[in-house]
Amino acid sequence: MYLLGLDIGTSSIKVSVVDIATQKRIATAQYPEEETEIKSLKPGWAEQSPADWWTNAIHAILKLKDSGSFNTKDILAIGIAYQMHGLVVVDKDRQVLRDSIIWCDSRAVELGERAFDVIGHEHCLNNMLNSPGNFTASKLAWVKNNEPELYNKIDKIMLPGDFIAMKLTGSIGTSIAALSEGVFWDFRKDGVSKELMEYYGFNEDLIPEVKPLFSVHGTLKVEVAALLGLREGIPVSYKSGDQPNNALSLNVFKPGEVAATAGTSGVIYGVSDDLTCDPQSRVNTFAHVSYSSAQKHTGVLLCINGTGSMYRWAKHNFAPNLSYATLNELAATAPIGSKGLKVLPFGNGAERMLNNKYTGAQLLGIDLNLHTQAEIFRAVQEGIAFSFRYGLDIMRENGMRPKVIRAGMANLFLSDVFAQTFVDVTGIPVELYENDGSVGAALGAGIGAGIFKSAEEAFTQHELIRYLEPKNSEAYESVYAEWKDLLNKAL
């Protein structure tokens, strides 16, 4: 018997089927093969169509079905991971009213900063653990201020995973973790923040029913089951933002454990049992998948917008016909420090760890007689690794001191150059595992449906693939110092 996991990513939809007995993936598919477009109607804006997510999810599941490697009728539950912070709005007929304003959109920064000042820094940080920033609540405020006729038609607001669950089941719901990532949740009062709702003028009826994250969020509709070849009535029993879900997929549940990912965005995510926050809101604290009123486990999240997106840009513009694997091999031929070439990978919207500033991506120190593709692609990977170090130092300021970091063997961690540079420049060993977001979503579904009696039971066969230790930390320290100096000048 099996579990189905969907990962609603920015670049594509990935789906996997996991065997319950072995906890291993037996089939996987992705759609589309090329990265999904991010619509940027103005500088700093970023939108995607929820209808496209649903269409792509259907294609991905049908592609998985066509593999013929399992019986779709043996799938017992569905889990969903999704890109965080996106705003989806629907009317009373559950029709989407506009494209989703997604996570890397910067248009609501000023609104969020004003709310931070008026509601009060102390209250926001103490109760919501974050500045409203450009999170989901502030995105909704932008719609209210700039598209009032559309806003008045809104019946419910959702995050991307809530929307996909609605399309699968017909039910609309949310969770504490989802509301916390939108900065709607008051951790001290264990409820939706009345102060934020009143300040922005939101009606609480806009918030869907709040359900436990590991629970039945609806059952598969007859017509959807028929379309996808699945069993009618199976539950969607797990929904989580991609970064808490990535931590789950790596068996990161306990305080002090830390996960990382380097996909379209880059993230370091550490679990804490304290309701802590960064005074400048450069890193953010949300409810972890294991959060409850009795067990207040939070996830401290460092997000870098321009990681995989920076590497994709470099590939498309400097070597469009080469594969990522070839580029990684090419980067390995260049020396540490890329012969003085430096990259600031911050060209994908305002960066929270840079106090919501936008420097733009920068390629610095180009020597037309010295630098080749090898140095360019190594400098991009080094610049991304340096941005992780910069953010990790902020987390260290806030008491997060990981002894080891777990990551999936995927995306930039497939590159030996990036993986070793990450370890060398942070000084922290990395454990690499096979699981990814879609596998984590499937295992989460098993926990939520009660197929696994506990989270621990879902990871009894979790296997380490590779362990990396620092080798060149001393050589990188001066290179990182030069990079940091360039970043400070850009800021």
CSV table of C-alpha atoms in Angstrom, one decimal:
chain,number,residue,atom,x,y,z
A,1,MET,CA,0.0,0.0,0.0
A,2,TYR,CA,1.2,3.5,-0.8
A,3,LEU,CA,1.1,7.2,0.0
A,4,LEU,CA,1.1,10.1,-2.5
A,5,GLY,CA,3.0,13.3,-1.9
A,6,LEU,CA,2.7,16.6,-3.9
A,7,ASP,CA,5.2,19.3,-3.8
A,8,ILE,CA,3.8,22.5,-5.2
A,9,GLY,CA,7.0,24.3,-6.0
A,10,THR,CA,7.7,27.6,-7.7
A,11,SER,CA,9.6,25.9,-10.6
A,12,SER,CA,7.4,22.9,-11.1
A,13,ILE,CA,5.1,20.4,-9.4
A,14,LYS,CA,6.8,17.2,-8.2
A,15,VAL,CA,4.9,14.1,-7.1
A,16,SER,CA,6.1,10.9,-5.5
A,17,VAL,CA,4.6,7.6,-4.4
A,18,VAL,CA,6.0,6.1,-1.2
A,19,ASP,CA,5.7,2.5,-0.1
A,20,ILE,CA,4.3,2.4,3.4
A,21,ALA,CA,6.2,-0.8,4.4
A,22,THR,CA,9.6,0.4,3.2
A,23,GLN,CA,9.1,4.2,3.6
A,24,LYS,CA,10.9,4.4,0.2
A,25,ARG,CA,9.9,6.2,-3.0
A,26,ILE,CA,8.9,3.8,-5.7
A,27,ALA,CA,7.9,6.3,-8.4
A,28,THR,CA,8.2,10.1,-9.0
A,29,ALA,CA,7.3,12.6,-11.7
A,30,GLN,CA,7.6,16.3,-12.4
A,31,TYR,CA,5.6,18.7,-14.5
A,32,PRO,CA,6.5,20.8,-16.4
A,33,GLU,CA,10.1,19.7,-17.2
A,34,GLU,CA,11.1,23.3,-17.7
A,35,GLU,CA,10.7,25.9,-14.9
A,36,THR,CA,7.3,27.5,-14.6
A,37,GLU,CA,7.3,31.2,-15.4
A,38,ILE,CA,7.1,33.8,-12.6
A,39,LYS,CA,5.1,36.8,-13.9
A,40,SER,CA,6.7,40.1,-13.0
A,41,LEU,CA,4.4,42.9,-14.2
A,42,LYS,CA,6.5,45.5,-12.4
A,43,PRO,CA,10.0,45.4,-10.8
A,44,GLY,CA,9.8,43.5,-7.5
A,45,TRP,CA,6.5,41.8,-8.3
A,46,ALA,CA,6.1,38.1,-8.6
A,47,GLU,CA,2.9,36.2,-9.4
A,48,GLN,CA,1.8,32.8,-10.6
A,49,SER,CA,-1.6,31.3,-11.7
A,50,PRO,CA,-3.2,28.9,-9.2
A,51,ALA,CA,-5.0,27.4,-12.2
A,52,ASP,CA,-1.6,26.5,-13.7
A,53,TRP,CA,-0.6,24.8,-10.4
A,54,TRP,CA,-3.7,22.6,-10.5
A,55,THR,CA,-3.2,21.8,-14.2
A,56,ASN,CA,0.4,21.0,-13.6
A,57,ALA,CA,-0.5,18.8,-10.6
A,58,ILE,CA,-2.9,16.8,-12.7
A,59,HIS,CA,-0.3,16.3,-15.5
A,60,ALA,CA,2.3,15.2,-12.9
A,61,ILE,CA,0.0,12.7,-11.2
A,62,LEU,CA,-1.1,11.3,-14.6
A,63,LYS,CA,2.5,11.1,-15.6
A,64,LEU,CA,3.2,9.1,-12.4
A,65,LYS,CA,0.2,6.9,-13.1
A,66,ASP,CA,1.4,6.2,-16.6
A,67,SER,CA,4.7,4.8,-15.3
A,68,GLY,CA,2.8,1.6,-14.5
A,69,SER,CA,5.1,0.9,-11.5
A,70,PHE,CA,2.2,0.7,-9.0
A,71,ASN,CA,-1.6,0.4,-8.7
A,72,THR,CA,-3.1,3.9,-8.1
A,73,LYS,CA,-6.0,2.3,-6.3
A,74,ASP,CA,-3.5,1.2,-3.5
A,75,ILE,CA,-2.8,4.8,-2.5
A,76,LEU,CA,-4.3,5.4,0.9
A,77,ALA,CA,-3.6,9.1,1.6
A,78,ILE,CA,-2.4,12.3,0.1
A,79,GLY,CA,0.0,14.9,1.5
A,80,ILE,CA,0.8,18.4,0.2
A,81,ALA,CA,3.9,20.6,0.5
A,82,TYR,CA,3.8,24.0,-1.0
A,83,GLN,CA,5.7,27.2,-1.7
A,84,MET,CA,5.2,29.4,1.4
A,85,HIS,CA,3.6,32.8,1.9
A,86,GLY,CA,1.6,32.9,-1.4
A,87,LEU,CA,-1.8,34.5,-1.4
A,88,VAL,CA,-4.7,32.8,-3.1
A,89,VAL,CA,-8.2,34.5,-3.0
A,90,VAL,CA,-11.5,32.9,-4.0
A,91,ASP,CA,-15.1,34.1,-4.1
A,92,LYS,CA,-18.2,32.3,-2.7
A,93,ASP,CA,-18.3,30.0,-5.7
A,94,ARG,CA,-14.6,29.1,-5.0
A,95,GLN,CA,-13.4,30.7,-8.2
A,96,VAL,CA,-9.9,32.2,-8.1
A,97,LEU,CA,-10.2,36.0,-8.3
A,98,ARG,CA,-6.6,36.9,-9.3
A,99,ASP,CA,-3.1,35.4,-9.8
A,100,SER,CA,-1.4,34.5,-6.6
A,101,ILE,CA,1.1,37.0,-5.2
A,102,ILE,CA,3.9,34.6,-4.3
A,103,TRP,CA,6.6,34.4,-1.7
A,104,CYS,CA,9.3,36.5,-3.5
A,105,ASP,CA,7.0,39.4,-4.3
A,106,SER,CA,8.1,42.7,-2.7
A,107,ARG,CA,5.2,45.1,-3.3
A,108,ALA,CA,3.9,44.9,0.2
A,109,VAL,CA,7.1,45.7,2.1
A,110,GLU,CA,6.2,49.3,2.9
A,111,LEU,CA,2.7,48.2,4.0
A,112,GLY,CA,4.2,45.7,6.4
A,113,GLU,CA,6.8,48.1,7.7
A,114,ARG,CA,4.0,50.6,8.5
A,115,ALA,CA,2.0,48.0,10.2
A,116,PHE,CA,5.1,47.0,12.3
A,117,ASP,CA,5.4,50.6,13.4
A,118,VAL,CA,1.7,51.3,14.2
A,119,ILE,CA,0.9,47.9,15.8
A,120,GLY,CA,4.2,48.2,17.7
A,121,HIS,CA,7.5,46.4,17.3
A,122,GLU,CA,7.3,44.9,20.7
A,123,HIS,CA,3.9,43.5,20.2
A,124,CYS,CA,4.6,42.1,16.7
A,125,LEU,CA,7.8,40.4,17.8
A,126,ASN,CA,6.5,39.2,21.1
A,127,ASN,CA,3.1,37.9,19.9
A,128,MET,CA,3.5,37.1,16.2
A,129,LEU,CA,7.3,36.5,16.4
A,130,ASN,CA,7.8,38.5,13.2
A,131,SER,CA,7.3,41.9,11.5
A,132,PRO,CA,4.3,41.7,9.1
A,133,GLY,CA,6.9,42.4,6.4
A,134,ASN,CA,5.9,41.3,2.9
A,135,PHE,CA,4.2,38.1,4.2
A,136,THR,CA,0.7,36.9,3.2
A,137,ALA,CA,-1.2,39.3,5.5
A,138,SER,CA,0.5,42.3,4.0
A,139,LYS,CA,0.0,41.0,0.5
A,140,LEU,CA,-3.8,40.8,1.3
A,141,ALA,CA,-3.6,44.4,2.5
A,142,TRP,CA,-2.1,45.4,-0.8
A,143,VAL,CA,-5.0,43.9,-2.6
A,144,LYS,CA,-7.4,45.6,-0.3
A,145,ASN,CA,-5.8,49.0,-0.9
A,146,ASN,CA,-5.2,48.7,-4.6
A,147,GLU,CA,-7.9,46.4,-5.9
A,148,PRO,CA,-10.9,47.2,-3.7
A,149,GLU,CA,-13.6,45.9,-6.0
A,150,LEU,CA,-11.8,42.6,-6.2
A,151,TYR,CA,-11.2,42.5,-2.5
A,152,ASN,CA,-14.9,42.9,-1.8
A,153,LYS,CA,-15.6,39.7,-3.7
A,154,ILE,CA,-13.2,37.6,-1.6
A,155,ASP,CA,-14.9,34.9,0.5
A,156,LYS,CA,-11.8,33.0,1.7
A,157,ILE,CA,-8.0,33.5,1.6
A,158,MET,CA,-5.7,30.6,1.2
A,159,LEU,CA,-2.1,29.6,0.8
A,160,PRO,CA,-1.0,27.5,-2.3
A,161,GLY,CA,-1.4,24.2,-0.5
A,162,ASP,CA,-4.8,25.1,0.8
A,163,PHE,CA,-5.9,25.8,-2.8
A,164,ILE,CA,-4.6,22.4,-4.1
A,165,ALA,CA,-6.4,20.7,-1.2
A,166,MET,CA,-9.6,22.5,-2.1
A,167,LYS,CA,-9.3,21.4,-5.7
A,168,LEU,CA,-8.8,17.8,-4.6
A,169,THR,CA,-11.5,17.6,-1.9
A,170,GLY,CA,-13.8,20.6,-2.3
A,171,SER,CA,-13.0,21.6,1.4
A,172,ILE,CA,-11.3,24.8,2.5
A,173,GLY,CA,-9.2,24.8,5.6
A,174,THR,CA,-6.0,26.0,7.1
A,175,SER,CA,-3.7,25.3,10.1
A,176,ILE,CA,-1.8,27.2,12.8
A,177,ALA,CA,1.4,26.6,10.9
A,178,ALA,CA,-0.1,28.1,7.8
A,179,LEU,CA,-1.5,31.1,9.6
A,180,SER,CA,1.8,31.7,11.3
A,181,GLU,CA,3.7,31.8,8.0
A,182,GLY,CA,1.2,34.4,6.8
A,183,VAL,CA,1.9,36.3,10.1
A,184,PHE,CA,-1.8,36.1,11.1
A,185,TRP,CA,-1.2,34.0,14.3
A,186,ASP,CA,-0.7,35.3,17.8
A,187,PHE,CA,1.5,32.8,19.6
A,188,ARG,CA,0.8,34.2,23.1
A,189,LYS,CA,-3.0,34.1,22.8
A,190,ASP,CA,-3.1,31.0,20.6
A,191,GLY,CA,-5.4,32.6,18.1
A,192,VAL,CA,-5.6,34.8,15.0
A,193,SER,CA,-4.1,38.2,15.8
A,194,LYS,CA,-6.9,40.6,16.6
A,195,GLU,CA,-4.5,43.5,16.5
A,196,LEU,CA,-3.3,42.7,13.0
A,197,MET,CA,-6.8,42.0,11.6
A,198,GLU,CA,-8.1,45.3,13.1
A,199,TYR,CA,-5.2,47.3,11.8
A,200,TYR,CA,-5.5,46.0,8.2
A,201,GLY,CA,-9.3,46.1,8.4
A,202,PHE,CA,-9.8,42.4,7.6
A,203,ASN,CA,-12.9,40.5,8.5
A,204,GLU,CA,-12.2,37.3,10.4
A,205,ASP,CA,-14.6,35.4,8.1
A,206,LEU,CA,-11.8,35.5,5.4
A,207,ILE,CA,-9.9,33.0,7.5
A,208,PRO,CA,-10.8,29.3,6.7
A,209,GLU,CA,-11.5,26.8,9.4
A,210,VAL,CA,-8.4,26.0,11.4
A,211,LYS,CA,-7.5,22.3,11.6
A,212,PRO,CA,-4.5,20.3,13.0
A,213,LEU,CA,-1.8,20.0,10.4
A,214,PHE,CA,-1.7,16.2,10.7
A,215,SER,CA,-5.4,15.6,10.2
A,216,VAL,CA,-8.0,14.9,7.5
A,217,HIS,CA,-8.3,18.2,5.5
A,218,GLY,CA,-11.0,16.7,3.2
A,219,THR,CA,-11.5,13.5,1.1
A,220,LEU,CA,-11.0,13.0,-2.6
A,221,LYS,CA,-13.9,14.1,-4.7
A,222,VAL,CA,-15.6,11.5,-7.0
A,223,GLU,CA,-14.8,13.4,-10.2
A,224,VAL,CA,-11.2,14.0,-9.2
A,225,ALA,CA,-10.6,10.4,-8.3
A,226,ALA,CA,-12.0,9.3,-11.6
A,227,LEU,CA,-9.8,11.8,-13.5
A,228,LEU,CA,-6.6,10.7,-11.7
A,229,GLY,CA,-7.4,7.0,-11.4
A,230,LEU,CA,-7.3,7.2,-7.6
A,231,ARG,CA,-9.6,5.7,-5.0
A,232,GLU,CA,-12.6,7.9,-4.2
A,233,GLY,CA,-12.7,9.2,-0.6
A,234,ILE,CA,-9.1,8.9,0.4
A,235,PRO,CA,-8.0,11.7,2.7
A,236,VAL,CA,-5.7,14.7,2.2
A,237,SER,CA,-4.2,14.3,5.6
A,238,TYR,CA,-1.2,16.6,5.6
A,239,LYS,CA,-0.5,20.2,4.4
A,240,SER,CA,2.7,22.0,5.1
A,241,GLY,CA,4.8,24.9,3.8
A,242,ASP,CA,7.8,23.6,1.8
A,243,GLN,CA,10.4,24.5,4.4
A,244,PRO,CA,8.8,22.9,7.5
A,245,ASN,CA,8.0,20.0,5.2
A,246,ASN,CA,11.6,19.8,4.1
A,247,ALA,CA,12.6,19.6,7.7
A,248,LEU,CA,10.1,16.8,8.2
A,249,SER,CA,11.4,14.9,5.2
A,250,LEU,CA,14.8,15.0,6.9
A,251,ASN,CA,13.5,13.8,10.2
A,252,VAL,CA,14.1,17.2,11.8
A,253,PHE,CA,11.5,17.4,14.6
A,254,LYS,CA,13.4,18.1,17.8
A,255,PRO,CA,14.7,21.4,19.2
A,256,GLY,CA,18.3,21.9,18.1
A,257,GLU,CA,17.9,19.9,14.9
A,258,VAL,CA,18.6,21.9,11.6
A,259,ALA,CA,17.7,21.4,8.0
A,260,ALA,CA,18.8,23.2,4.8
A,261,THR,CA,17.6,23.3,1.2
A,262,ALA,CA,19.0,25.1,-1.9
A,263,GLY,CA,16.3,25.0,-4.5
A,264,THR,CA,14.7,28.1,-6.1
A,265,SER,CA,15.3,29.8,-2.8
A,266,GLY,CA,17.8,28.8,-0.1
A,267,VAL,CA,16.8,28.0,3.4
A,268,ILE,CA,18.3,27.1,6.8
A,269,TYR,CA,15.6,25.9,9.1
A,270,GLY,CA,16.2,25.1,12.8
A,271,VAL,CA,13.7,23.8,15.3
A,272,SER,CA,13.3,25.5,18.7
A,273,ASP,CA,11.2,25.1,21.8
A,274,ASP,CA,11.3,28.8,22.6
A,275,LEU,CA,9.0,31.5,21.2
A,276,THR,CA,12.0,33.5,20.0
A,277,CYS,CA,12.4,36.1,17.3
A,278,ASP,CA,15.1,38.2,15.6
A,279,PRO,CA,14.7,41.9,16.8
A,280,GLN,CA,15.2,43.0,13.1
A,281,SER,CA,13.0,40.2,11.7
A,282,ARG,CA,15.9,39.2,9.4
A,283,VAL,CA,15.2,35.5,10.1
A,284,ASN,CA,11.6,34.4,10.9
A,285,THR,CA,9.9,32.1,13.4
A,286,PHE,CA,6.9,30.1,12.4
A,287,ALA,CA,5.0,27.2,13.9
A,288,HIS,CA,6.7,23.9,13.1
A,289,VAL,CA,4.8,20.9,11.8
A,290,SER,CA,5.0,19.5,15.4
A,291,TYR,CA,3.6,22.7,17.0
A,292,SER,CA,0.7,22.5,19.4
A,293,SER,CA,-0.5,24.5,22.4
A,294,ALA,CA,1.1,22.0,24.7
A,295,GLN,CA,4.3,21.6,22.6
A,296,LYS,CA,5.3,24.9,21.2
A,297,HIS,CA,7.9,23.8,18.7
A,298,THR,CA,8.8,26.6,16.2
A,299,GLY,CA,10.9,26.7,13.1
A,300,VAL,CA,13.5,29.5,12.8
A,301,LEU,CA,13.8,30.1,9.1
A,302,LEU,CA,16.5,31.9,7.2
A,303,CYS,CA,15.4,32.4,3.6
A,304,ILE,CA,17.5,33.6,0.7
A,305,ASN,CA,15.4,34.4,-2.4
A,306,GLY,CA,18.2,34.2,-5.0
A,307,THR,CA,19.9,30.8,-4.8
A,308,GLY,CA,18.7,28.3,-7.4
A,309,SER,CA,17.1,31.2,-9.2
A,310,MET,CA,20.5,32.8,-9.5
A,311,TYR,CA,22.1,29.6,-10.8
A,312,ARG,CA,19.2,29.1,-13.3
A,313,TRP,CA,19.8,32.7,-14.6
A,314,ALA,CA,23.5,32.1,-15.0
A,315,LYS,CA,22.8,28.9,-16.9
A,316,HIS,CA,20.2,30.4,-19.2
A,317,ASN,CA,22.4,33.4,-20.1
A,318,PHE,CA,25.9,31.9,-20.1
A,319,ALA,CA,25.5,28.3,-21.1
A,320,PRO,CA,21.9,27.5,-22.1
A,321,ASN,CA,22.8,24.3,-23.9
A,322,LEU,CA,24.7,22.7,-21.1
A,323,SER,CA,23.2,20.6,-18.4
A,324,TYR,CA,23.4,21.5,-14.7
A,325,ALA,CA,25.6,18.4,-14.1
A,326,THR,CA,28.0,19.6,-16.8
A,327,LEU,CA,28.1,23.1,-15.2
A,328,ASN,CA,28.9,21.6,-11.9
A,329,GLU,CA,31.8,19.7,-13.4
A,330,LEU,CA,33.0,22.9,-15.1
A,331,ALA,CA,32.8,24.8,-11.8
A,332,ALA,CA,35.0,22.2,-10.2
A,333,THR,CA,37.9,23.0,-12.6
A,334,ALA,CA,38.1,26.6,-11.2
A,335,PRO,CA,40.1,27.3,-8.0
A,336,ILE,CA,38.7,28.3,-4.6
A,337,GLY,CA,37.8,32.0,-4.9
A,338,SER,CA,37.1,31.8,-8.6
A,339,LYS,CA,40.2,33.9,-9.4
A,340,GLY,CA,38.7,37.0,-7.7
A,341,LEU,CA,35.3,36.8,-9.4
A,342,LYS,CA,32.5,37.5,-6.9
A,343,VAL,CA,28.7,37.1,-7.1
A,344,LEU,CA,26.0,38.7,-5.0
A,345,PRO,CA,23.0,36.5,-5.7
A,346,PHE,CA,20.3,38.9,-4.5
A,347,GLY,CA,18.3,39.5,-7.7
A,348,ASN,CA,15.0,37.8,-6.8
A,349,GLY,CA,13.1,40.5,-4.7
A,350,ALA,CA,13.8,42.1,-1.4
A,351,GLU,CA,15.8,39.9,1.0
A,352,ARG,CA,14.5,39.7,4.6
A,353,MET,CA,17.9,38.9,5.9
A,354,LEU,CA,19.1,42.1,4.4
A,355,ASN,CA,16.4,44.1,6.2
A,356,ASN,CA,14.1,43.9,3.2
A,357,LYS,CA,16.6,45.7,1.0
A,358,TYR,CA,17.0,44.9,-2.7
A,359,THR,CA,20.6,45.1,-4.1
A,360,GLY,CA,20.0,43.3,-7.3
A,361,ALA,CA,22.3,40.4,-8.3
A,362,GLN,CA,25.8,41.5,-9.1
A,363,LEU,CA,28.8,39.9,-10.9
A,364,LEU,CA,31.8,41.7,-9.7
A,365,GLY,CA,35.5,41.9,-10.6
A,366,ILE,CA,35.3,40.5,-14.1
A,367,ASP,CA,38.7,40.2,-15.8
A,368,LEU,CA,38.1,39.8,-19.6
A,369,ASN,CA,41.5,38.1,-20.0
A,370,LEU,CA,41.2,35.8,-17.0
A,371,HIS,CA,37.7,34.6,-16.3
A,372,THR,CA,35.9,31.8,-18.2
A,373,GLN,CA,32.7,29.9,-17.8
A,374,ALA,CA,34.4,27.8,-15.1
A,375,GLU,CA,35.0,30.8,-12.9
A,376,ILE,CA,31.6,32.2,-13.5
A,377,PHE,CA,29.8,29.1,-12.4
A,378,ARG,CA,32.0,28.5,-9.5
A,379,ALA,CA,31.6,32.2,-8.4
A,380,VAL,CA,27.8,31.8,-8.6
A,381,GLN,CA,27.9,28.7,-6.3
A,382,GLU,CA,30.4,30.3,-3.9
A,383,GLY,CA,28.3,33.5,-3.8
A,384,ILE,CA,25.2,31.4,-2.9
A,385,ALA,CA,27.2,29.5,-0.2
A,386,PHE,CA,28.5,32.8,1.2
A,387,SER,CA,24.9,34.1,1.5
A,388,PHE,CA,24.1,31.0,3.6
A,389,ARG,CA,27.0,31.8,5.8
A,390,TYR,CA,25.9,35.4,6.2
A,391,GLY,CA,22.4,34.3,7.2
A,392,LEU,CA,23.7,31.6,9.5
A,393,ASP,CA,25.7,34.2,11.4
A,394,ILE,CA,22.4,36.0,12.0
A,395,MET,CA,20.9,32.8,13.3
A,396,ARG,CA,23.9,32.3,15.6
A,397,GLU,CA,23.3,35.8,17.0
A,398,ASN,CA,19.8,34.6,18.0
A,399,GLY,CA,21.1,31.5,19.8
A,400,MET,CA,20.8,28.9,17.0
A,401,ARG,CA,24.1,27.0,17.0
A,402,PRO,CA,23.8,23.8,14.9
A,403,LYS,CA,26.4,21.0,15.2
A,404,VAL,CA,25.3,19.3,12.0
A,405,ILE,CA,22.9,20.3,9.2
A,406,ARG,CA,20.7,17.8,7.3
A,407,ALA,CA,19.9,18.4,3.6
A,408,GLY,CA,18.4,16.5,0.7
A,409,MET,CA,20.6,15.2,-2.1
A,410,ALA,CA,18.9,17.5,-4.6
A,411,ASN,CA,19.2,20.9,-6.4
A,412,LEU,CA,22.4,22.7,-5.6
A,413,PHE,CA,23.5,20.0,-3.1
A,414,LEU,CA,24.0,17.7,-6.1
A,415,SER,CA,27.0,19.9,-6.9
A,416,ASP,CA,30.2,18.8,-5.1
A,417,VAL,CA,31.5,22.4,-5.4
A,418,PHE,CA,28.5,23.9,-3.7
A,419,ALA,CA,28.1,21.2,-1.1
A,420,GLN,CA,31.7,21.4,0.0
A,421,THR,CA,31.8,25.2,-0.1
A,422,PHE,CA,28.7,25.3,2.0
A,423,VAL,CA,30.4,23.1,4.6
A,424,ASP,CA,33.7,24.9,4.4
A,425,VAL,CA,32.4,28.4,4.7
A,426,THR,CA,29.8,27.6,7.5
A,427,GLY,CA,32.2,25.3,9.3
A,428,ILE,CA,29.3,22.9,10.0
A,429,PRO,CA,29.2,19.2,8.8
A,430,VAL,CA,26.3,18.3,6.5
A,431,GLU,CA,24.4,15.0,6.3
A,432,LEU,CA,22.8,14.3,2.9
A,433,TYR,CA,19.7,12.2,2.5
A,434,GLU,CA,17.6,11.0,-0.5
A,435,ASN,CA,14.3,12.4,0.7
A,436,ASP,CA,12.8,15.5,-0.9
A,437,GLY,CA,9.7,17.6,-0.4
A,438,SER,CA,7.3,15.2,-2.3
A,439,VAL,CA,8.5,12.2,-0.2
A,440,GLY,CA,8.2,14.3,2.9
A,441,ALA,CA,4.6,15.2,2.0
A,442,ALA,CA,3.8,11.5,1.4
A,443,LEU,CA,5.2,10.5,4.8
A,444,GLY,CA,3.3,13.4,6.4
A,445,ALA,CA,0.1,12.0,4.9
A,446,GLY,CA,0.9,8.7,6.5
A,447,ILE,CA,1.3,10.4,9.9
A,448,GLY,CA,-1.9,12.5,9.5
A,449,ALA,CA,-4.0,9.5,8.4
A,450,GLY,CA,-2.8,7.5,11.4
A,451,ILE,CA,-1.1,4.9,9.2
A,452,PHE,CA,2.1,5.7,11.1
A,453,LYS,CA,1.4,5.9,14.8
A,454,SER,CA,3.9,8.7,15.3
A,455,ALA,CA,6.4,10.8,13.4
A,456,GLU,CA,9.2,8.6,14.7
A,457,GLU,CA,7.6,5.6,13.1
A,458,ALA,CA,7.5,7.2,9.7
A,459,PHE,CA,11.4,7.5,9.7
A,460,THR,CA,12.5,4.1,11.0
A,461,GLN,CA,14.2,3.4,7.7
A,462,HIS,CA,15.8,6.9,7.1
A,463,GLU,CA,19.2,6.3,5.6
A,464,LEU,CA,22.2,8.7,5.4
A,465,ILE,CA,23.7,8.9,1.9
A,466,ARG,CA,26.7,11.1,2.4
A,467,TYR,CA,28.5,13.0,5.3
A,468,LEU,CA,30.6,16.1,4.5
A,469,GLU,CA,33.1,17.7,6.9
A,470,PRO,CA,34.9,21.0,6.6
A,471,LYS,CA,38.2,20.7,4.5
A,472,ASN,CA,39.0,24.2,3.3
A,473,SER,CA,37.5,26.5,6.0
A,474,GLU,CA,40.8,28.5,6.4
A,475,ALA,CA,41.2,29.1,2.7
A,476,TYR,CA,37.6,30.4,2.4
A,477,GLU,CA,37.7,32.7,5.4
A,478,SER,CA,39.5,35.5,3.6
A,479,VAL,CA,37.4,35.0,0.4
A,480,TYR,CA,34.2,35.3,2.4
A,481,ALA,CA,35.5,38.4,4.2
A,482,GLU,CA,36.1,40.1,0.7
A,483,TRP,CA,32.6,39.0,-0.4
A,484,LYS,CA,31.0,40.3,2.8
A,485,ASP,CA,32.8,43.7,2.3
A,486,LEU,CA,31.3,43.9,-1.2
A,487,LEU,CA,27.8,43.1,0.1
A,488,ASN,CA,28.1,45.8,2.8
A,489,LYS,CA,29.1,48.4,0.2
A,490,ALA,CA,26.1,47.4,-1.9
A,491,LEU,CA,23.8,47.8,1.1
